[in-house]
Coordinates of C-alpha atoms in Angstrom, one line a residue:
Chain A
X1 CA 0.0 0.0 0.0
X2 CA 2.8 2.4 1.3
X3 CA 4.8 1.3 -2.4
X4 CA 1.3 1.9 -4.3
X5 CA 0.9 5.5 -2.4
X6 CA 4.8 6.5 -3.0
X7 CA 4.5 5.1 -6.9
X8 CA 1.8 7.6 -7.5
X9 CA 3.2 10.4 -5.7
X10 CA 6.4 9.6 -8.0
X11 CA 4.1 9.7 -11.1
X12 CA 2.0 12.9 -10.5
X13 CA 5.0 15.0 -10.0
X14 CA 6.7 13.5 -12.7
X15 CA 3.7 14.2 -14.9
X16 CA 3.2 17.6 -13.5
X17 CA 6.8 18.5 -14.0
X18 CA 7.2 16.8 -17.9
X19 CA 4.3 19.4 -18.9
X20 CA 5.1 22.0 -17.0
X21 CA 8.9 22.1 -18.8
X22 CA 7.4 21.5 -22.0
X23 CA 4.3 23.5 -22.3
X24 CA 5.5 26.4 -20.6
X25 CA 7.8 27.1 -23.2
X26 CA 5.8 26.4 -25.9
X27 CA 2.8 28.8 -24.4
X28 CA 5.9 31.6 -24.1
X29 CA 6.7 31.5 -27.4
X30 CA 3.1 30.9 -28.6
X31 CA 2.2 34.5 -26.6
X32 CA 5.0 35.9 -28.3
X33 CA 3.4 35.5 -32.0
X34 CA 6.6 33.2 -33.2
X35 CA 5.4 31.4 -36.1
X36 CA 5.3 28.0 -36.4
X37 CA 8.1 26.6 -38.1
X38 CA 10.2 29.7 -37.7
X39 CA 14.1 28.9 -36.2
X40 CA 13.2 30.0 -33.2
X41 CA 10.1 27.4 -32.6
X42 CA 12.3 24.6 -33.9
X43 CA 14.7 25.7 -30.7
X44 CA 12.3 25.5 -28.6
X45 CA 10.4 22.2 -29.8
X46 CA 13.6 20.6 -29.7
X47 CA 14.4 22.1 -25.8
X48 CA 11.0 21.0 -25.2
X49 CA 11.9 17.2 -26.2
X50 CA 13.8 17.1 -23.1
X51 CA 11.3 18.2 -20.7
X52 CA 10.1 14.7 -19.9
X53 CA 13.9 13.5 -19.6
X54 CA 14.7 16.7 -17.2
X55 CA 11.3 16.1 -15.2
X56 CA 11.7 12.6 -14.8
X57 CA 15.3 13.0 -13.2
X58 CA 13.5 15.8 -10.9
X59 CA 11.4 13.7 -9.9
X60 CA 14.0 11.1 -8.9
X61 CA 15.8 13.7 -7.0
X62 CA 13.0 15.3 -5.2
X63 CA 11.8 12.0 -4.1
X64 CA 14.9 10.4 -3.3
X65 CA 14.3 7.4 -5.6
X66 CA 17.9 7.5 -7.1
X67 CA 19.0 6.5 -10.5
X68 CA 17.9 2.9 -10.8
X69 CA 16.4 1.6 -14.0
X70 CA 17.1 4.5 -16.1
X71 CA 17.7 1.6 -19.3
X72 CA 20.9 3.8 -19.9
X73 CA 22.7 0.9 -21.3
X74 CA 22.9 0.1 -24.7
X75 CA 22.5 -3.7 -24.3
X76 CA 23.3 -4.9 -27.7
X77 CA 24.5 -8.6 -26.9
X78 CA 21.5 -10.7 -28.7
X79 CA 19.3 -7.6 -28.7
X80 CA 21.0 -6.2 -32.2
X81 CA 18.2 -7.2 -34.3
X82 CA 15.6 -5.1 -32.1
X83 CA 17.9 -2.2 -33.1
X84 CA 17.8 -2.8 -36.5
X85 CA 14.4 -3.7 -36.6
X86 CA 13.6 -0.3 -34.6
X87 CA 15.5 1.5 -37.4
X88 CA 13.4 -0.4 -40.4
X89 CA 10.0 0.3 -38.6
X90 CA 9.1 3.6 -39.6
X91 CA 9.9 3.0 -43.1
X92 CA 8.1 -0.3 -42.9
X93 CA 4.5 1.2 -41.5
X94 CA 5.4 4.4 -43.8
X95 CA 5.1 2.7 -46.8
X96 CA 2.1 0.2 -45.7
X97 CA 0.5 3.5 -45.1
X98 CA 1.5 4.9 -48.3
X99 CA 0.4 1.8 -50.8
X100 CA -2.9 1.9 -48.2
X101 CA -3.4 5.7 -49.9
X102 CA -2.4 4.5 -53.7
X103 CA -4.7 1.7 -53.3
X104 CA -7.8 4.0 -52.2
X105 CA -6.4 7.3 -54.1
X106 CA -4.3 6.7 -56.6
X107 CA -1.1 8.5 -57.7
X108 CA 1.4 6.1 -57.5
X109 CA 4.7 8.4 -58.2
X110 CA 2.7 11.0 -59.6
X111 CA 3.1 13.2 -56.9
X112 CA 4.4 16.9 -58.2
X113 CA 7.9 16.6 -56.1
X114 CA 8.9 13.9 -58.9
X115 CA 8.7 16.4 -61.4
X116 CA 12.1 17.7 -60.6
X117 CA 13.5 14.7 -58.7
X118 CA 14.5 10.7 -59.4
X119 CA 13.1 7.7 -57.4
X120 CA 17.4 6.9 -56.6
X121 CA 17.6 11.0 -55.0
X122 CA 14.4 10.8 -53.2
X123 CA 15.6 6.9 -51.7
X124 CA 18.8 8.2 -50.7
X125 CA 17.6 11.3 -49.0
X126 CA 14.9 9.2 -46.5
X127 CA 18.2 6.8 -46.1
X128 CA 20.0 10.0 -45.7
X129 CA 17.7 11.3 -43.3
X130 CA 18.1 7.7 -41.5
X131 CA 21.3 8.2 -40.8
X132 CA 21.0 11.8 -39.3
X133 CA 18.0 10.9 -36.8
X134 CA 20.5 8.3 -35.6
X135 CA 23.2 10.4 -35.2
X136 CA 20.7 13.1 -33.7
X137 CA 18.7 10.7 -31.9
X138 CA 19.1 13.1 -28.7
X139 CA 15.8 14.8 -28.2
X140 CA 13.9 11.8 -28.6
X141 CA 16.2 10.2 -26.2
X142 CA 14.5 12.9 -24.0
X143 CA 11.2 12.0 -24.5
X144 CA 11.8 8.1 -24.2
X145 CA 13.7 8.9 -20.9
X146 CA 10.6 10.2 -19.1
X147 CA 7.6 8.6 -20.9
X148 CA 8.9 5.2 -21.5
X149 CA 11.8 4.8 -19.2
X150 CA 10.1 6.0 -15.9
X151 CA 6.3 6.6 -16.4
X152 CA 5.3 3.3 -18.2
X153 CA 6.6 0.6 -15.6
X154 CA 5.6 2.8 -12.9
X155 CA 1.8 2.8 -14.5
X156 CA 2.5 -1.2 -15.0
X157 CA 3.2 -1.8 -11.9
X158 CA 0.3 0.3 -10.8
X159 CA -2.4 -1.4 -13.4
X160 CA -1.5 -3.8 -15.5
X161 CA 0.4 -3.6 -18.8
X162 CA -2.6 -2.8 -21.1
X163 CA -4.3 0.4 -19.2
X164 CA -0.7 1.0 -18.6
X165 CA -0.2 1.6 -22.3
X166 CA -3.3 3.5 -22.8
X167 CA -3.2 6.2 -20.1
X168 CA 0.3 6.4 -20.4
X169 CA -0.5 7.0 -24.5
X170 CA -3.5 9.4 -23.6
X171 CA -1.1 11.7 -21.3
X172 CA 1.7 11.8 -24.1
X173 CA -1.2 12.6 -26.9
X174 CA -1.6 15.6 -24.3
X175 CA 1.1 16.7 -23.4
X176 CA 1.7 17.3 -27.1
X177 CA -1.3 19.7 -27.2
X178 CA 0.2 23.0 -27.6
X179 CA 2.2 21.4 -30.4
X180 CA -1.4 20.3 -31.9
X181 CA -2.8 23.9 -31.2
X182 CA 0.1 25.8 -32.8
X183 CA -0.8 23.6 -35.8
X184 CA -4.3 24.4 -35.9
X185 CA -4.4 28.2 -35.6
X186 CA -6.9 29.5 -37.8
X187 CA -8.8 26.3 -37.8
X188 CA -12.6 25.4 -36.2
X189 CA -13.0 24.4 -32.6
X190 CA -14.6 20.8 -33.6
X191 CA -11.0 20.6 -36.2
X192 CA -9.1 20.8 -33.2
X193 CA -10.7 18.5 -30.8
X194 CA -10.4 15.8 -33.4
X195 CA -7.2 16.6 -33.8
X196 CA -6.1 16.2 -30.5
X197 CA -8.4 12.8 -30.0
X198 CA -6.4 11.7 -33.2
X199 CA -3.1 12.6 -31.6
X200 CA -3.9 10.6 -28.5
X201 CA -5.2 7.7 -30.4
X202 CA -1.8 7.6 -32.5
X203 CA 0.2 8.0 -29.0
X204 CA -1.1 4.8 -27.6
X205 CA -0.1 3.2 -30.4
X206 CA 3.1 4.5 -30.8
X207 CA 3.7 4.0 -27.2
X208 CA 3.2 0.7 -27.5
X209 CA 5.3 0.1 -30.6
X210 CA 8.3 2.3 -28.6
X211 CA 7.6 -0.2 -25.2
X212 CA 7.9 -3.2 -26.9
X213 CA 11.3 -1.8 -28.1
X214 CA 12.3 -0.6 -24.6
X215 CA 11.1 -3.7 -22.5
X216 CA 12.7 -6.2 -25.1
X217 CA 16.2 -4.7 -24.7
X218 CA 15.7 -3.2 -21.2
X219 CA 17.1 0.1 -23.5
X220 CA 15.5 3.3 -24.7
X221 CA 18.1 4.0 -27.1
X222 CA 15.9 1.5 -30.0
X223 CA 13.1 3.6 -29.2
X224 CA 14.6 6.9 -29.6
X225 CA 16.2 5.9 -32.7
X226 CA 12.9 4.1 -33.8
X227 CA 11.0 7.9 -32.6
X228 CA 13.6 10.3 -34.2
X229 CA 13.8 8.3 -37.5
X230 CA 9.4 8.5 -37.6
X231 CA 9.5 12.0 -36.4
X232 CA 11.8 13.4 -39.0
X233 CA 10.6 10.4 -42.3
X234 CA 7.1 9.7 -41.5
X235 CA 5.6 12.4 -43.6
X236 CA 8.6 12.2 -46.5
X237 CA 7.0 8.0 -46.8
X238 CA 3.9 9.4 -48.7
X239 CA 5.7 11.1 -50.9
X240 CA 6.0 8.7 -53.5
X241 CA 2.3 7.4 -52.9
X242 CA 0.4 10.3 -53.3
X243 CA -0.2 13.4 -55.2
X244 CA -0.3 17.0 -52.6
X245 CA -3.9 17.3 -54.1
X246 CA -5.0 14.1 -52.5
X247 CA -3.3 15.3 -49.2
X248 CA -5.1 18.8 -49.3
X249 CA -8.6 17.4 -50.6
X250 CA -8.5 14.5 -48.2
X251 CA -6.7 15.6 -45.3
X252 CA -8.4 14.2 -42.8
X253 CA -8.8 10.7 -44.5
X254 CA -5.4 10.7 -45.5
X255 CA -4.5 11.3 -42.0
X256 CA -6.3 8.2 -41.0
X257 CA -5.5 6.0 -43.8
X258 CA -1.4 6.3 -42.6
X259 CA -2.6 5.8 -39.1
X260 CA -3.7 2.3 -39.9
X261 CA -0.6 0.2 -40.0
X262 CA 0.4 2.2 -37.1
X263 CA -2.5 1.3 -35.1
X264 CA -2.4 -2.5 -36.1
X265 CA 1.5 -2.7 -34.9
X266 CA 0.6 -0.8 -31.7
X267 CA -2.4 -3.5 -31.3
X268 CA -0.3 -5.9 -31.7
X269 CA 2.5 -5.3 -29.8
X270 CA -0.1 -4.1 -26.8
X271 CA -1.3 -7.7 -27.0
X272 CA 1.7 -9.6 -27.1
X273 CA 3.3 -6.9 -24.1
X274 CA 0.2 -7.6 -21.7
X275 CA 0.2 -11.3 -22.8
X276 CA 4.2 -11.9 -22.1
X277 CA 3.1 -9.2 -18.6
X278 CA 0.6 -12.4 -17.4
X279 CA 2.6 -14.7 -18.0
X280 CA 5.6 -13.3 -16.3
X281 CA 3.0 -12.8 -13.7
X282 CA 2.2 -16.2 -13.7
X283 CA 5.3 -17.8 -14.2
Chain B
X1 CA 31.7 -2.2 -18.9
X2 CA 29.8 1.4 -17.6
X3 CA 32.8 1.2 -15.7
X4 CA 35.6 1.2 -17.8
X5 CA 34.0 3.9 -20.3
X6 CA 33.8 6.0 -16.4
X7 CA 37.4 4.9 -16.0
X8 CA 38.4 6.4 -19.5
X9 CA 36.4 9.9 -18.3
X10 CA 38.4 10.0 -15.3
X11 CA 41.7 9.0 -16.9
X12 CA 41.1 11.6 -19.8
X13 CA 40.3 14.4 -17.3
X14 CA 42.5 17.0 -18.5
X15 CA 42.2 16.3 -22.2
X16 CA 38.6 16.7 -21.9
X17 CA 38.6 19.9 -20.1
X18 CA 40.9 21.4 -22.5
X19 CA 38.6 19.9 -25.4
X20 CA 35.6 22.0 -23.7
X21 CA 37.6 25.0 -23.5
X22 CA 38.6 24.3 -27.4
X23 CA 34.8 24.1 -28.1
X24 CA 33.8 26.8 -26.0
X25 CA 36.2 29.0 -27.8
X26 CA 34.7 27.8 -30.8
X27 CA 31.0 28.6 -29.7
X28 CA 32.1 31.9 -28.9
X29 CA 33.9 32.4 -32.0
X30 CA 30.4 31.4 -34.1
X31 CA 28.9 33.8 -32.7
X32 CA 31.3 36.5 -32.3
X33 CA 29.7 38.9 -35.6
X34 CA 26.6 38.5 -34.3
X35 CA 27.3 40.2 -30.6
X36 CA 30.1 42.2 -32.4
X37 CA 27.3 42.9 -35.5
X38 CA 30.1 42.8 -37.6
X39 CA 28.5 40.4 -40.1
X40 CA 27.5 43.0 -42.6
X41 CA 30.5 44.6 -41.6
X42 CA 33.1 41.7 -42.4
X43 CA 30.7 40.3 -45.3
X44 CA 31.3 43.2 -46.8
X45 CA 34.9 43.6 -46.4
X46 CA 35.6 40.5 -47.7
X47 CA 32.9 41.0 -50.4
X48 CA 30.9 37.7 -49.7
X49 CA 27.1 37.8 -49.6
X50 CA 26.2 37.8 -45.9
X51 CA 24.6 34.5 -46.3
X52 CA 27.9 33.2 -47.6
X53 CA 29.6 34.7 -44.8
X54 CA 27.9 32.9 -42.6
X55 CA 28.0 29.3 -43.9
X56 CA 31.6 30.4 -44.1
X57 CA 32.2 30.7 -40.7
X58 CA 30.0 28.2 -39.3
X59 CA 31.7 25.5 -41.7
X60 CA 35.0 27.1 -40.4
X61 CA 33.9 26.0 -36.8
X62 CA 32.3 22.8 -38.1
X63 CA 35.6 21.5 -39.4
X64 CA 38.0 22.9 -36.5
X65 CA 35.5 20.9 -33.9
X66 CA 36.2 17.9 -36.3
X67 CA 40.0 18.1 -36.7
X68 CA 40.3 18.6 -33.0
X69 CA 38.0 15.9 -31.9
X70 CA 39.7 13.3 -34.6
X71 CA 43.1 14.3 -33.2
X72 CA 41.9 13.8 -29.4
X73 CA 40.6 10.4 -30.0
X74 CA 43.5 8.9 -31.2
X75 CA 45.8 9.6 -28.6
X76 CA 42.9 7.7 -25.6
X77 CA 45.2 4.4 -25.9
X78 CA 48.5 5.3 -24.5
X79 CA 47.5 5.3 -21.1
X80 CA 46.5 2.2 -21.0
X81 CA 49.6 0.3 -22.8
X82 CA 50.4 -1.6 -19.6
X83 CA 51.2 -5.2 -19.6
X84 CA 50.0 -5.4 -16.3
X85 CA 46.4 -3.5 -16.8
X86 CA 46.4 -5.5 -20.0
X87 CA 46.7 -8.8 -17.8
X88 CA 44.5 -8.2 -15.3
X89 CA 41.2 -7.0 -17.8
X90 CA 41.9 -9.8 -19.9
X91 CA 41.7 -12.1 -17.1
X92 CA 38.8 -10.2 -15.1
X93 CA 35.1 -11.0 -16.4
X94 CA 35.0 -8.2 -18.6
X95 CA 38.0 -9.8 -20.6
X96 CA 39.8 -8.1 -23.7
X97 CA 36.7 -7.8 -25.5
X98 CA 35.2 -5.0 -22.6
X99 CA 38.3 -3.2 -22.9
X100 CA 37.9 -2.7 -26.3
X101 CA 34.2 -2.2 -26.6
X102 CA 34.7 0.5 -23.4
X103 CA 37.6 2.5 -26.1
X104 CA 34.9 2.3 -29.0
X105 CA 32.1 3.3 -26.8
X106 CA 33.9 5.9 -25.1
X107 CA 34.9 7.3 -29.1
X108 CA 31.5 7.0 -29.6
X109 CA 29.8 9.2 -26.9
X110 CA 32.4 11.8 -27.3
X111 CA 31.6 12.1 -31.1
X112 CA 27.7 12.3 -30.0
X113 CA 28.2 14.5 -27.8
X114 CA 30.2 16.8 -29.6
X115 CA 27.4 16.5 -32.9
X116 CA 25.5 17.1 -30.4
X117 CA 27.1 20.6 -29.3
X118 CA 27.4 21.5 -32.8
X119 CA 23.5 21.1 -33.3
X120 CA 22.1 23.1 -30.6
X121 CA 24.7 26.0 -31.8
X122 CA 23.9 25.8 -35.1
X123 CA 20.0 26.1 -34.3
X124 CA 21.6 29.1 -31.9
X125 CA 23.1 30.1 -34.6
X126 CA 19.9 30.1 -37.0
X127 CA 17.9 32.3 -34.8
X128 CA 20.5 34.8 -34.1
X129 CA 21.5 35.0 -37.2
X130 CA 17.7 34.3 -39.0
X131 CA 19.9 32.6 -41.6
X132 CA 19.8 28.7 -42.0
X133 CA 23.1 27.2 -43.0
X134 CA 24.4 23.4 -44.7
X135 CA 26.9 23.1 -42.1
X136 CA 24.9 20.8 -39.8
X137 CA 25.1 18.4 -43.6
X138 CA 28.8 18.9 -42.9
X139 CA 28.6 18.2 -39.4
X140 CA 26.5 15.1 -40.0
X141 CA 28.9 13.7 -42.7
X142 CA 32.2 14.5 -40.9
X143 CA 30.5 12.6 -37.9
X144 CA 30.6 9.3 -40.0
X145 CA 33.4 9.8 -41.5
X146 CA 35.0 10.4 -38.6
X147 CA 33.9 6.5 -37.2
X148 CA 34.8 5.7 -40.4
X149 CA 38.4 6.4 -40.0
X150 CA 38.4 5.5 -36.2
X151 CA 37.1 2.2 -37.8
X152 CA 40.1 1.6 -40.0
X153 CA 42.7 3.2 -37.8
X154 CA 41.7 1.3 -34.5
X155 CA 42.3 -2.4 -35.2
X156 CA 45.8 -1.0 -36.4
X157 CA 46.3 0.5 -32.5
X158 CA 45.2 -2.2 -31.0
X159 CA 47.0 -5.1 -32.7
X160 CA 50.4 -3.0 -33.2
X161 CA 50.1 -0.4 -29.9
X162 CA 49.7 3.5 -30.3
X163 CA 52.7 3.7 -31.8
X164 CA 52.9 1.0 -34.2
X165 CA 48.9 2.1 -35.0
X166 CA 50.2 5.3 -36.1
X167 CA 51.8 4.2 -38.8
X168 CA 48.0 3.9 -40.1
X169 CA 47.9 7.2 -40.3
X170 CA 51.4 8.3 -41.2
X171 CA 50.9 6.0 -44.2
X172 CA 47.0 6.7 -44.8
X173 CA 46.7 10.8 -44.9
X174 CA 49.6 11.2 -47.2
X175 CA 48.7 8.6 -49.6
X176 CA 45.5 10.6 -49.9
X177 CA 47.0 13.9 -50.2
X178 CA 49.5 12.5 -53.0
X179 CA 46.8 10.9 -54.8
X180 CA 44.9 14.6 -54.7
X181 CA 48.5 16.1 -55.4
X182 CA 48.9 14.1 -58.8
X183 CA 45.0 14.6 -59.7
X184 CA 45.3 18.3 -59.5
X185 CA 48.4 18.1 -61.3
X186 CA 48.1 15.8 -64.2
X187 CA 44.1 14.6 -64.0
X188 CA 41.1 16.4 -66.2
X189 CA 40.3 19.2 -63.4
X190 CA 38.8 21.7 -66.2
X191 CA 35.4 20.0 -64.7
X192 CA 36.2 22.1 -61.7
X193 CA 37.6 25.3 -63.1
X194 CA 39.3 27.8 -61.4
X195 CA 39.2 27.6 -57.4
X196 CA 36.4 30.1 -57.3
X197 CA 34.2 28.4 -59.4
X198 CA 34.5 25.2 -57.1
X199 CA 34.0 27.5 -53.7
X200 CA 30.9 29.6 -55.6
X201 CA 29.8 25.9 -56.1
X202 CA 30.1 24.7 -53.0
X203 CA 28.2 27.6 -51.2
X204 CA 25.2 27.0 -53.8
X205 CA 25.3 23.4 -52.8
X206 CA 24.7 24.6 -49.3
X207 CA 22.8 27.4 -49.5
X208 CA 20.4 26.8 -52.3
X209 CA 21.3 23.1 -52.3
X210 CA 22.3 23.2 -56.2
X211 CA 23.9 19.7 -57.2
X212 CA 23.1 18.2 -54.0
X213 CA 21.4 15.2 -56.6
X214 CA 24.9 14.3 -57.5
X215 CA 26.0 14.0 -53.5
X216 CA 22.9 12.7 -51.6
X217 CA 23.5 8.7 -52.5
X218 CA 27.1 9.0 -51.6
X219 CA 26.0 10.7 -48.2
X220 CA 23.4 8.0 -47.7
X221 CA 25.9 5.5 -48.3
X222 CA 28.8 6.8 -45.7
X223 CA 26.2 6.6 -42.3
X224 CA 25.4 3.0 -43.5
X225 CA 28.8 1.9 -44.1
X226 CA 30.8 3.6 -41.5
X227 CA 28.4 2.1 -38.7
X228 CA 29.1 -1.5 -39.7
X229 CA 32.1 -0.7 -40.3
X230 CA 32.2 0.4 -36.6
X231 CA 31.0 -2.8 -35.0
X232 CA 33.0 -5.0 -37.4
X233 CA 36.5 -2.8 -36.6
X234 CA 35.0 -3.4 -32.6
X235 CA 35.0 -6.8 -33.2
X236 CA 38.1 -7.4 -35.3
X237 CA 40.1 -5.3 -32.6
X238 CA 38.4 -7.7 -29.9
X239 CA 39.9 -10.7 -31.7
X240 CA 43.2 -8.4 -32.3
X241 CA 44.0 -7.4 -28.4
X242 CA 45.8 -10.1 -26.9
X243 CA 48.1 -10.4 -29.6
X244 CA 48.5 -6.6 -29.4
X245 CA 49.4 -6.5 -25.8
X246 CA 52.7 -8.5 -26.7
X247 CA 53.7 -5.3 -28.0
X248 CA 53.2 -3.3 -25.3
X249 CA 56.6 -1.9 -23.5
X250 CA 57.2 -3.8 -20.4

């Protein structure tokens, strides 16, 4: 009970804290009419990256948990093909997303960026891009450091691997919600909310995909590879699948369709997590 | 393992401290025209477009934090050329293999860590200057290349000792600079023209990313290759160690 009480404790002021250094920020900067996408946002999005990594060693400090379990270590000994699967992931779901949109939409490499640019260009610049999120892998080092490294065993051990992965993918979806709102300026109230629900929706299932990762090689580093290669390639994927008009007519749709292979890997991995969870349970 | 790369941070003290007053210089010196406002000034003065100026400097700093960082790395070994610190890890859990994986780990993190630096003043360097330059490309590249030579000079250090390792790169860098020596000499250069046409082409590659068609597959080759290359010199120089202690002076 006294562990239960203390594990909570641990988890509101982590969660307090991640938001508070991330959103704060964001909000300055947000009051100060930077626009989106300007040099000075990309600073701060990338500071911000680090908030949960900052909050959760607060957290540990404040608390006096100490610096247990932080998966620091690289663990590579039989654990290399999760790294290398972890690097292949995004591309894999990005292009299962992408034929998903061909097959509905059409457009196969008909999309106006190939106008001025080869199939052998556009391949090497995602492998290109590959290789920098790896060497950058940093700020998403920052995120996986709080969100899957502390919060998610915490919420296991609080209730069960499954909720666990949703709550823990519903406060992540939030926490990103001043990134969501910068997005939408301009837009509808209703556009917005959906937006938000969608971004939670796709953080459980990321979570999930980035957990598996972490709790196979008792590492975040897969994960932050696997979340800084999908941040920076995720969007460059379609390219080849669709044209721009079926991204501005279809937005929405689109938006879903690429979500698909995303969700069904998070599913999966969710179910295989809690199942191996039970059975560790039992065994 | 952890405590062998904490062993090489403690053993490396100095070096390291110097190495951040290096870089700090450095991070002052990128942004020295901007506190000084001199970039119009200087641009102007040496009749470059400011943009040009810029990438200029900033590839200036790139490359210094590169040469210095390459240099530093390849001295880490002589401190532990000990036949007796070689016996004992090779006959402690951790075995020949850890000590080696501990020197290409500890490479490693200091390369990240430095890329690392470079990004954040780069983006720095953006907003203060609200101009975005290609030297975080070069950064990226001279990252990997760096493994990449770390990963053909290392198994050479460990097998033959820092001194005997050397050689690699006695032999190495001036068999590159002769082979450039007799291309610019007797090779078809008119491709290149003069040396202002190749530096006018360089800043459009990284300013308006001009030709950057004809680089991109060779810079999505070099991250793939130097990182196996990486493991496999880590592994080769595990297999090369003991042998390589019999070097060592007594």
């Amino acid at each position: 009970m006294q562990n239960k009480q203390e594990t909570v404790k641990r988890l509101i002021i982590f969660i307090v804290l991640a938001f508070a250094l991330s959103n704060i920020p964001m909000f300055v900067i947000m009051l100060l009419g930077v626009e989106a996408h300007s040099y000075l946002y990309q600073l701060v999005a990338l500071v911000t990256m680090c908030g949960p990594a900052i909050a959760s060693i607060l957290t540990r400090v404040i608390t006096r948990e100490g610096f247990r379990d932080m998966y620091l270590r690289m663990n590579l000994k039989g654990n290399v093909k999760y790294y290398l699967l972890a690097v292949a992931m995004p591309l894999i779901y990005g292009i299962a997303g992408g034929v998903l949109c061909t097959l509905i939409y059409g457009g196969f490499l008909q999309n106006e960026a190939f106008e001025d640019m080869t199939l052998l260009f556009y391949g090497s610049y995602v492998l290109y891009i590959v290789g920098y999120s790896i060497a950058l892998f940093f700020p998403a080092m920052g995120e996986e450091l709080g969100w899957r490294a502390y919060m998610t065993p915490k919420m296991e051990s609080l209730m069960g691997t499954p909720a666990a992965l949703v709550i823990g993918g519903i406060i992540w979806g939030l926490w990103h919600i001043l990134d969501v709102v910068y997005s939408c300026q301009g837009k509808e109230l209703g556009y917005l909310v959906l937006q938000i629900v969608l971004k939670c929706v796709i953080c459980i299932a990321m979570g999930a995909i980035l957990s598996y990762f972490t709790k196979k090689t008792k590492s975040i580093y897969p994960a932050s590879f696997l979340h800084m290669i999908n941040n920076n390639v995720i969007n460059m994927m379609y390219v080849p699948f669709v044209r721009n008009e079926t991204v501005e007519h279809h937005g929405l749709a689109f938006t879903i369709l690429t979500f698909i292979p995303i969700l069904i890997l998070g599913i999966g991995l969710m179910v295989l997590l809690s199942v191996e969870s039970r059975k560790g349970i039992q065994g | 393992m952890v405590g062998l790369i904490y062993k090489e941070f403690v053993l490396q003290k100095r070096s390291l401290v110097i190495l951040g007053i290096v870089y700090g210089l450095l991070t002052i010196g990128l942004f020295l025209p901007a506190a000084t406002d001199y970039v119009d000034t200087l641009s102007g003065a040496f009749d470059v477009d400011r943009a040009v100026f810029i990438v200029l400097w900033e590839l200036v700093m790139v490359f210094l934090g590169f040469v210095v960082i390459t240099a530093f790395q390849s001295t880490i070994f002589e401190v532990d050329e000990n036949t007796k610190w070689a016996g004992f890890i090779s006959s402690s859990p951790l075995t020949g293999n850890g000590q080696v994986t501990a020197k290409y780990g500890f490479v490693l993190l200091l390369s990240a860590f430095v890329l690392a630096w470079t990004w954040i003043t780069q983006m720095i360097a953006a907003v203060v200057f609200q101009e975005s330059s290609g030297a975080m490309d070069l950064a990226i590249n001279l990252f990997y290349l760096g493994l990449l030579i770390h990963a053909l000079e290392f198994p050479f250090i460990f097998r033959f000792g820092s001194k005997g390792g050397k050689l690699f790169q006695e032999i190495f860098i001036p068999v590159v600079i002769y082979a450039v020596m007799i291309f610019v000499l007797f090779g078809d250069i008119s491709a290149f023209g003069s040396v202002n046409t190749m530096l006018d082409a360089l800043f459009r590659l990284l300013i308006e990313g001009e030709g950057i068609e004809m680089i991109m597959p060779i810079q999505a080759v070099i991250p793939c290759v130097s990182i196996v290359a990486y493991a496999v010199s880590c592994w080769l120089s595990g297999k090369f160690y003991l042998k390589g202690i019999e070097t060592y002076a007594k």
